CSV table of C-alpha atoms in Angstrom, one decimal:
chain,number,residue,atom,x,y,z
A,171,MET,CA,107.0,109.0,95.9
A,172,ARG,CA,106.9,107.4,99.4
A,173,VAL,CA,107.9,103.7,99.9
A,174,ARG,CA,104.3,102.8,100.8
A,175,GLU,CA,102.9,104.4,97.7
A,176,LYS,CA,105.5,102.5,95.7
A,177,ILE,CA,104.6,99.2,97.2
A,178,MET,CA,100.9,99.8,96.6
A,179,SER,CA,101.6,100.8,93.0
A,180,VAL,CA,103.8,97.6,92.5
A,181,GLY,CA,101.1,95.5,94.0
A,182,LEU,CA,98.3,96.9,91.7
A,183,LEU,CA,100.6,96.4,88.8
A,184,VAL,CA,101.2,92.7,89.8
A,185,LEU,CA,97.4,92.1,90.1
A,186,GLY,CA,96.8,93.6,86.6
A,187,VAL,CA,99.6,91.4,85.1
A,188,ILE,CA,98.3,88.2,86.7
A,189,LEU,CA,94.9,88.7,85.6
A,190,VAL,CA,96.0,88.9,81.9
A,191,ALA,CA,98.5,86.3,82.3
A,192,ASP,CA,96.0,83.7,81.2
A,193,ALA,CA,96.5,84.8,77.6
A,194,LEU,CA,100.2,83.7,77.9
A,195,GLY,CA,99.3,80.2,79.1
A,196,ALA,CA,99.7,80.9,82.8
A,197,VAL,CA,98.0,78.5,85.2
A,198,GLY,CA,95.6,79.6,87.9
A,199,PRO,CA,95.8,83.5,87.3
A,200,LEU,CA,92.7,84.2,89.5
A,201,GLU,CA,94.2,82.0,92.5
A,202,ARG,CA,97.3,84.0,92.5
A,203,ALA,CA,95.7,87.4,92.0
A,204,ARG,CA,93.6,86.5,94.9
A,205,ALA,CA,96.6,85.6,96.9
A,206,VAL,CA,98.4,88.8,96.2
A,207,TYR,CA,95.3,90.9,97.0
A,208,ASP,CA,94.5,89.2,100.3
A,209,LYS,CA,98.3,89.4,101.4
A,210,THR,CA,98.2,93.2,100.6
A,211,ILE,CA,95.0,93.8,102.7
A,212,SER,CA,96.5,91.9,105.5
A,213,GLY,CA,99.7,94.1,105.2
A,214,TYR,CA,97.5,97.2,105.5
A,215,VAL,CA,96.0,95.7,108.8
A,216,THR,CA,99.4,94.7,110.3
A,217,GLU,CA,100.7,98.2,109.6
A,218,TYR,CA,97.7,99.8,111.3
A,219,GLU,CA,98.0,97.6,114.4
A,220,SER,CA,101.7,98.3,114.7
A,221,LYS,CA,100.9,102.0,114.7
A,222,MET,CA,98.3,101.7,117.3
A,223,LEU,CA,100.5,99.8,119.5
A,224,ALA,CA,103.2,102.5,119.3
A,225,TRP,CA,100.7,105.3,119.4
A,226,PRO,CA,100.5,105.6,123.4
A,227,ASP,CA,104.3,105.8,123.8
A,228,ARG,CA,104.5,108.6,121.1
A,229,CYS,CA,101.9,110.6,122.8
A,230,ILE,CA,103.7,110.0,126.2
A,231,SER,CA,106.9,111.2,124.7
A,232,ALA,CA,105.3,114.4,123.5
A,233,LEU,CA,103.9,115.0,127.0
A,234,LYS,CA,107.1,114.4,128.6
A,235,SER,CA,108.9,116.6,126.2
A,236,GLU,CA,106.8,119.5,127.0
A,237,ARG,CA,106.8,118.7,130.7
A,238,THR,CA,110.7,119.1,130.6
A,239,ARG,CA,110.3,122.5,128.7
A,240,LEU,CA,107.9,123.9,131.5
A,241,GLN,CA,110.2,122.6,134.1
A,242,LYS,CA,113.2,124.4,132.5
A,243,SER,CA,111.3,127.7,132.2
A,244,GLY,CA,110.2,127.6,135.9
A,245,ASP,CA,106.6,127.0,135.3
A,246,LEU,CA,105.6,124.8,138.3
A,247,ASP,CA,101.9,124.9,137.7
A,248,GLY,CA,102.3,123.9,134.0
A,249,TRP,CA,104.9,121.2,135.0
A,250,THR,CA,102.4,119.9,137.6
A,251,ALA,CA,99.5,119.6,135.0
A,252,PHE,CA,101.7,117.8,132.6
A,253,ASN,CA,103.2,115.5,135.2
A,254,LYS,CA,99.7,114.5,136.3
A,255,GLU,CA,98.7,113.8,132.8
A,256,VAL,CA,101.9,111.7,132.0
A,257,GLU,CA,101.4,109.4,135.1
A,258,ARG,CA,97.7,108.9,134.2
A,259,PHE,CA,98.4,108.2,130.5
A,260,GLU,CA,101.2,105.8,131.4
A,261,LEU,CA,98.6,103.7,133.3
A,262,ASP,CA,95.6,104.0,131.1
A,263,ARG,CA,97.4,104.5,127.7
A,264,ALA,CA,94.4,106.4,126.4
A,265,ILE,CA,93.1,109.8,126.1
A,266,THR,CA,89.9,110.5,128.4
A,267,ASP,CA,87.3,113.0,127.9
A,268,ALA,CA,88.2,114.8,131.2
A,269,ALA,CA,91.9,115.1,130.0
A,270,MET,CA,90.8,116.7,126.9
A,271,THR,CA,88.7,119.4,128.6
A,272,ALA,CA,90.8,120.2,131.7
A,273,GLY,CA,94.3,121.5,132.3
A,274,PRO,CA,96.2,124.2,130.4
A,275,ALA,CA,95.6,124.9,126.8
A,276,SER,CA,98.9,123.6,125.8
A,277,LEU,CA,98.0,120.2,127.4
A,278,ARG,CA,94.8,120.1,125.6
A,279,SER,CA,96.5,121.0,122.4
A,280,ILE,CA,98.9,118.2,122.4
A,281,LEU,CA,96.2,115.6,123.5
A,282,LYS,CA,94.0,116.8,120.7
A,283,GLN,CA,97.0,116.3,118.2
A,284,CYS,CA,97.5,112.9,119.6
A,285,GLU,CA,93.8,111.9,119.2
A,286,ALA,CA,93.8,113.4,115.5
A,287,LYS,CA,97.1,111.1,114.9
A,288,ARG,CA,95.3,107.9,116.2
A,289,LYS,CA,92.2,108.6,114.1
A,290,SER,CA,94.3,109.4,111.0
A,291,TYR,CA,95.7,105.7,111.3
A,292,ALA,CA,92.3,104.2,110.7
A,293,VAL,CA,91.6,106.8,108.0
A,294,GLU,CA,94.8,105.8,106.2
A,295,ARG,CA,94.0,102.1,106.4
A,296,ASN,CA,90.5,102.4,105.3
A,297,LYS,CA,91.5,104.5,102.1
A,298,LYS,CA,94.1,102.0,101.2
A,299,VAL,CA,91.7,99.0,101.5
A,300,VAL,CA,88.9,100.8,99.5
A,301,ALA,CA,91.4,102.0,96.9
A,302,LEU,CA,92.9,98.5,96.4
A,303,SER,CA,89.6,96.8,96.2
A,304,GLN,CA,88.3,99.2,93.7
A,305,LYS,CA,91.3,98.5,91.4
A,306,TYR,CA,91.2,94.8,91.9
A,307,THR,CA,87.5,94.4,91.3
A,308,ALA,CA,87.9,96.7,88.1
A,309,ASN,CA,90.6,94.3,86.9
A,310,LEU,CA,88.5,91.3,87.7
A,311,SER,CA,85.5,92.7,85.9
A,312,ALA,CA,87.6,93.4,82.7
A,313,TYR,CA,89.0,89.7,83.1
A,314,GLN,CA,85.5,88.4,83.5
A,315,GLU,CA,84.3,90.1,80.2
A,316,LYS,CA,87.4,88.6,78.4
A,317,LEU,CA,86.7,85.2,79.6
A,318,THR,CA,82.9,85.5,78.6
A,319,ARG,CA,83.7,86.6,75.1
A,320,ALA,CA,86.1,83.6,74.8
A,321,GLY,CA,83.5,81.3,75.9
A,322,LYS,CA,85.2,80.2,79.2
A,323,MET,CA,82.0,80.4,81.3
A,324,ASP,CA,83.0,78.4,84.3
A,325,GLU,CA,86.2,80.6,84.7
A,326,ALA,CA,84.1,83.9,84.2
A,327,ILE,CA,81.6,82.7,86.7
A,328,ALA,CA,84.6,82.1,89.2
A,329,VAL,CA,85.9,85.5,88.6
A,330,LYS,CA,82.5,87.1,89.2
A,331,ALA,CA,82.3,85.2,92.6
A,332,GLU,CA,85.6,86.7,93.5
A,333,VAL,CA,84.4,90.2,92.7
A,334,GLU,CA,81.4,89.6,95.1
A,335,ARG,CA,83.6,88.0,97.7
A,336,VAL,CA,85.8,91.3,97.8
A,337,LYS,CA,83.0,93.7,97.7
A,338,GLN,CA,81.2,91.8,100.6
A,339,SER,CA,84.3,91.2,102.7
A,340,LYS,CA,84.5,92.5,106.2
A,341,ALA,CA,87.4,94.5,105.5
A,342,VAL,CA,86.0,96.4,102.6
A,343,VAL,CA,82.5,96.9,104.0
A,344,SER,CA,83.9,98.2,107.2
A,345,ALA,CA,86.2,100.6,105.6
A,346,ARG,CA,83.6,101.9,103.3
A,347,PHE,CA,81.1,102.4,106.0
A,348,VAL,CA,83.7,104.4,108.3
A,349,LEU,CA,84.8,106.6,105.3
A,350,ASP,CA,81.1,107.3,104.6
A,351,MET,CA,80.3,108.1,108.1
A,352,GLU,CA,83.1,110.5,108.2
A,353,LYS,CA,81.8,112.3,105.1
A,354,ALA,CA,78.3,112.5,106.5
A,355,THR,CA,79.4,114.0,109.8
A,356,PRO,CA,79.5,117.8,109.6
A,357,PRO,CA,82.7,119.6,111.2
A,358,SER,CA,82.2,121.0,114.7
A,359,THR,CA,81.0,124.6,114.7
A,360,ALA,CA,81.2,125.0,118.6
A,361,VAL,CA,82.9,128.3,119.6
A,362,VAL,CA,85.1,128.4,122.7
A,363,ARG,CA,84.2,131.4,125.0
A,364,PRO,CA,87.4,133.2,126.2
A,365,GLY,CA,88.6,131.8,129.3
A,366,ALA,CA,86.2,128.7,129.1
A,367,THR,CA,87.1,125.1,128.4
A,368,PRO,CA,85.7,123.3,125.4
A,369,ALA,CA,83.2,121.5,127.6
A,370,GLU,CA,81.8,124.7,128.9
A,371,SER,CA,81.5,126.1,125.5
A,372,ALA,CA,79.7,122.9,124.4
A,373,SER,CA,77.4,123.3,127.2
A,374,ASP,CA,76.5,126.9,126.0
A,375,GLU,CA,76.0,125.7,122.4
A,376,GLY,CA,73.8,122.7,123.5
A,377,ALA,CA,71.5,125.0,125.8
A,378,LYS,CA,67.9,124.6,124.8
A,379,GLY,CA,66.7,127.5,122.6
A,380,VAL,CA,70.1,129.4,122.5
A,381,VAL,CA,70.6,130.9,119.0
A,382,LYS,CA,73.8,132.3,117.5
A,383,LYS,CA,73.0,135.3,115.3
A,384,GLY,CA,75.2,138.0,113.9
A,385,GLY,CA,78.1,137.2,116.4
A,386,ASN,CA,75.7,137.5,119.3
A,387,THR,CA,74.2,134.7,121.5
A,388,ILE,CA,70.3,135.1,122.0
A,389,TYR,CA,69.0,133.3,125.0
A,390,PRO,CA,65.2,132.4,125.3
A,391,SER,CA,63.0,134.1,127.9
A,392,GLY,CA,63.9,132.8,131.4
A,393,ALA,CA,67.3,131.3,130.5
A,394,GLN,CA,70.4,132.7,132.1
A,395,PRO,CA,73.6,133.4,130.1
A,396,PRO,CA,76.8,132.1,131.5
A,397,ARG,CA,78.4,134.1,134.0
A,398,ASP,CA,81.6,136.1,132.8
A,399,LYS,CA,84.2,135.4,135.3
A,400,ASN,CA,85.9,138.5,134.5
A,401,LEU,CA,82.9,140.7,135.1
A,402,VAL,CA,82.7,142.2,138.5
A,403,LEU,CA,79.4,143.8,139.7
A,404,LYS,CA,79.6,146.8,141.8
């Protein structure tokens, strides 16, 4: 088990222990449980921000590594393309749409991997936030039921308020929204034409009336298919 997973497991265990500590005469179990929860959520945010700060340098390092490989292999055109992107990235510290659709395939591949890594940081954080909030509120609900059966109504009401606070918190609402949006977004089905950039292929797919059927592309009457650059008319 990885270190982060161990920390999260310990955190959940601590929350559970605190919420049943009232039976042993502990003072303020709800307040201490809240403190543990909030600190853990804050830790997830800090971890995410740290990764995002380091992300541009990691991408630049990958680009430079490939640039060096191309230089040593004698590929001047490839080196030039990567060098241009390294210089741009060092200034902008971000991936642009133009960079993702231009240049050699190896450059687009590395940038695509960098972008996927950047998005994975947010997904990881959101999943952790949702998982912890679900476990915490489940423990709270069980504790609320216990207090109610014991006739400790004021305490039970306070626990219920904490459940609502967590469910309506910005961190949880935002994390749930983003994860739900990702589930609802279908994967891209665009097909890249041989020798075409992703942008050109996307243009083909988006052409009005164009239909893909049986491996063939059917164009509506009056529409012109994209010119095959490898086709020479005689």
